Short mmCIF file of C-alpha atoms (C1' of nucleotides) in Angstrom, two decimals:
data_model
loop_
_atom_site.label_atom_id
_atom_site.label_comp_id
_atom_site.label_asym_id
_atom_site.label_seq_id
_atom_site.Cartn_x
_atom_site.Cartn_y
_atom_site.Cartn_z
CA MET A 99 77.71 64.82 109.73
CA ALA A 100 76.41 64.90 106.25
CA TYR A 101 75.03 62.18 103.01
CA TRP A 102 76.57 63.40 99.70
CA LEU A 103 76.37 61.47 96.04
CA MET A 104 79.35 60.40 93.10
CA LYS A 105 79.54 60.24 90.35
CA THR A 106 81.66 58.17 87.89
CA GLU A 107 82.05 56.93 85.04
CA PRO A 108 82.93 52.92 86.07
CA ASP A 109 84.64 52.62 83.02
CA ALA A 110 87.73 55.85 84.13
CA PHE A 111 86.99 53.79 87.88
CA SER A 112 84.39 51.81 89.10
CA LEU A 113 82.84 51.03 92.80
CA GLN A 114 84.97 47.47 92.13
CA ASP A 115 88.06 49.79 91.40
CA LEU A 116 87.71 51.83 94.59
CA GLN A 117 87.31 48.34 96.71
CA GLN A 118 90.59 47.41 95.27
CA ARG A 119 92.29 49.98 96.74
CA GLY A 120 90.70 50.08 99.86
CA GLN A 121 90.33 53.94 99.82
CA GLU A 122 91.10 56.68 96.98
CA PRO A 123 91.89 60.59 96.64
CA TRP A 124 88.34 62.16 94.65
CA ASP A 125 90.44 64.57 91.76
CA GLY A 126 89.66 65.52 88.83
CA ILE A 127 86.90 68.19 90.74
CA ARG A 128 86.35 71.04 88.15
CA ASN A 129 83.00 72.40 88.72
CA TYR A 130 82.81 75.14 91.31
CA GLN A 131 79.45 73.89 92.59
CA ALA A 132 80.56 70.25 93.08
CA ARG A 133 83.96 71.92 94.48
CA ASN A 134 82.17 74.09 97.18
CA PHE A 135 79.86 70.63 98.30
CA LEU A 136 83.88 69.13 98.38
CA ARG A 137 85.13 71.89 100.68
CA SER A 138 81.90 71.34 103.00
CA MET A 139 82.35 67.47 103.71
CA GLN A 140 83.65 66.45 106.99
CA ILE A 141 85.30 63.11 107.01
CA GLY A 142 83.15 60.31 108.47
CA ASP A 143 80.67 61.68 106.18
CA GLY A 144 78.49 58.99 104.14
CA VAL A 145 79.08 58.96 100.47
CA PHE A 146 77.16 56.70 97.82
CA ILE A 147 78.94 55.74 94.61
CA TYR A 148 76.86 56.05 91.46
CA HIS A 149 77.89 55.26 87.70
CA SER A 150 76.89 57.43 84.87
CA ARG A 151 76.90 56.63 81.30
CA VAL A 152 76.48 53.08 81.46
CA PRO A 153 73.65 51.61 80.38
CA VAL A 154 71.28 51.32 83.59
CA PRO A 155 72.91 54.09 85.57
CA GLY A 156 72.17 53.97 88.91
CA ILE A 157 73.46 54.13 92.92
CA VAL A 158 75.72 50.88 93.26
CA GLY A 159 76.90 52.02 96.85
CA THR A 160 78.83 53.33 99.64
CA ALA A 161 81.80 55.05 100.18
CA GLU A 162 82.49 56.91 103.75
CA VAL A 163 84.92 60.94 103.74
CA VAL A 164 88.22 59.73 105.72
CA SER A 165 89.96 63.51 104.50
CA THR A 166 88.53 67.21 104.72
CA ALA A 167 89.27 68.94 101.29
CA HIS A 168 92.67 70.03 99.99
CA PRO A 169 94.77 71.22 96.70
CA ASP A 170 93.97 68.56 94.00
CA PRO A 171 96.96 67.52 92.67
CA THR A 172 96.37 66.88 88.51
CA GLN A 173 95.61 70.73 88.98
CA PHE A 174 98.95 71.70 88.61
CA ASP A 175 100.45 68.83 86.06
CA PRO A 176 101.18 69.16 82.61
CA GLN A 177 100.50 65.25 81.46
CA SER A 178 96.71 65.27 83.38
CA ASN A 179 93.92 66.10 81.84
CA HIS A 180 92.74 67.72 84.32
CA TYR A 181 95.73 70.54 84.05
CA ASP A 182 94.37 73.63 85.18
CA PRO A 183 96.63 76.18 84.20
CA ALA A 184 95.50 79.32 85.22
CA SER A 185 95.36 77.66 88.32
CA SER A 186 98.63 77.89 91.01
CA PRO A 187 99.63 76.08 94.33
CA HIS A 188 99.58 79.63 96.57
CA GLN A 189 96.10 80.03 95.40
CA PRO A 190 94.79 76.40 94.21
CA ARG A 191 91.46 76.48 92.68
CA TRP A 192 90.48 72.86 93.04
CA ASP A 193 90.03 70.63 96.10
CA LEU A 194 90.16 67.04 96.33
CA VAL A 195 88.90 64.90 100.02
CA ASP A 196 89.89 61.01 100.44
CA VAL A 197 87.47 58.28 100.09
CA ALA A 198 87.14 54.92 101.36
CA TYR A 199 85.88 52.23 100.28
CA ARG A 200 82.28 50.49 102.41
CA GLN A 201 79.70 48.45 101.11
CA THR A 202 78.45 47.35 97.01
CA PHE A 203 74.95 46.63 97.43
CA ALA A 204 73.29 43.65 97.07
CA HIS A 205 70.54 45.25 94.07
CA HIS A 206 71.71 48.13 92.59
CA VAL A 207 69.60 51.74 93.36
CA THR A 208 68.54 51.89 89.35
CA LEU A 209 68.41 56.38 88.79
CA ASP A 210 65.20 54.69 86.87
CA ARG A 211 64.15 53.27 90.65
CA LEU A 212 65.09 56.84 91.96
CA ARG A 213 62.65 58.30 89.68
CA THR A 214 60.29 56.74 91.28
CA MET A 215 60.98 57.82 95.50
CA PRO A 216 59.17 60.98 96.95
CA GLU A 217 62.47 61.54 98.52
CA PHE A 218 63.90 61.73 95.51
CA SER A 219 61.72 64.17 93.53
CA ASP A 220 63.51 67.89 94.42
CA SER A 221 67.23 66.34 93.69
CA PRO A 222 69.04 67.14 90.52
CA LEU A 223 69.39 64.15 89.91
CA ILE A 224 66.63 63.36 88.29
CA ARG A 225 66.56 66.61 86.95
CA LYS A 226 66.96 66.24 82.62
CA GLY A 227 70.25 68.19 81.50
CA ASN A 228 71.48 67.30 85.39
CA ARG A 229 75.09 67.41 85.27
CA LEU A 230 76.37 67.87 88.78
CA SER A 231 78.81 65.16 89.88
CA ILE A 232 78.42 65.94 93.69
CA LEU A 233 75.71 66.99 95.97
CA PRO A 234 74.57 66.42 99.10
CA ILE A 235 71.90 63.69 99.95
CA THR A 236 69.27 63.77 102.77
CA VAL A 237 69.01 61.80 105.55
CA ASP A 238 65.59 61.11 104.37
CA GLN A 239 67.33 60.12 100.23
CA TRP A 240 70.05 57.49 103.16
CA HIS A 241 67.95 55.84 104.88
CA HIS A 242 65.15 54.78 101.63
CA VAL A 243 68.20 54.08 99.18
CA LEU A 244 70.23 51.48 101.74
CA GLN A 245 66.76 50.12 102.43
CA TRP A 246 66.43 49.01 98.68
CA ALA A 247 69.93 48.55 98.81
CA GLY A 248 68.58 44.87 100.70
"C1'" DG B 73 77.49 57.01 69.12
"C1'" DC B 74 74.41 60.67 69.59
"C1'" DC B 75 72.59 64.92 70.03
"C1'" DA B 76 70.47 67.73 74.30
"C1'" DA B 77 72.04 70.45 78.75
"C1'" DC B 78 74.95 72.27 80.92
"C1'" DG B 79 78.82 75.66 82.90
"C1'" DT B 80 82.88 78.99 81.15
"C1'" DT B 81 85.01 81.22 77.76
"C1'" DG B 82 86.14 85.40 75.74
"C1'" DG B 83 85.53 88.69 72.56
"C1'" DC B 84 82.94 93.59 71.97
"C1'" DG C 265 78.45 92.81 82.09
"C1'" DC C 266 75.88 90.37 77.39
"C1'" DC C 267 75.66 86.49 75.24
"C1'" DA C 268 77.87 83.31 70.87
"C1'" DA C 269 80.55 80.34 70.75
"C1'" DC C 270 83.13 75.89 72.47
"C1'" DG C 271 84.06 71.79 75.60
"C1'" DT C 272 82.32 68.36 78.32
"C1'" DT C 273 78.60 65.70 80.89
"C1'" DG C 274 75.18 61.69 81.15
"C1'" DG C 275 70.83 59.57 79.42
"C1'" DC C 276 69.26 57.17 76.37
#
DNA sequence: GCCAACGTTGGC
DNA sequence: GCCAACGTTGGC
């Protein structure tokens, strides 16, 4: 059992969208470090959903990993803006996991708030210029954020 | 919308 | 293998 944080731009796909659909293949990850995290995920792992590129970025709720990693079909689709012509079906380069909605926080845990938490002082999440869209969350971080979220 | 920071690509 | 150029991310 592990914990993760996944970023999304709500203009493209929000926690509310996930709630409406129930679950969703988390496709479009095109970063090797993030992909390697995807590959280490297990069914039942907890996920913080983080909204980026909004006036007040932060963690807005939770989801759960409901599949292990499998090839992301959008890498083979020339119509997709995640198309990767260098990837082949014989040796897929990019994976996804399926993620199910769990809860929306009554109180969002904003980036400003996360910066005040000692649990996050070493996290890439609060570092300037950080572009990692999937990152591991410690047990302490998980529980502390849930506490703040009310 | 701007732009700093970063990861990736490709010429050499 | 180096590194400049490029495209993208994400806070502001």
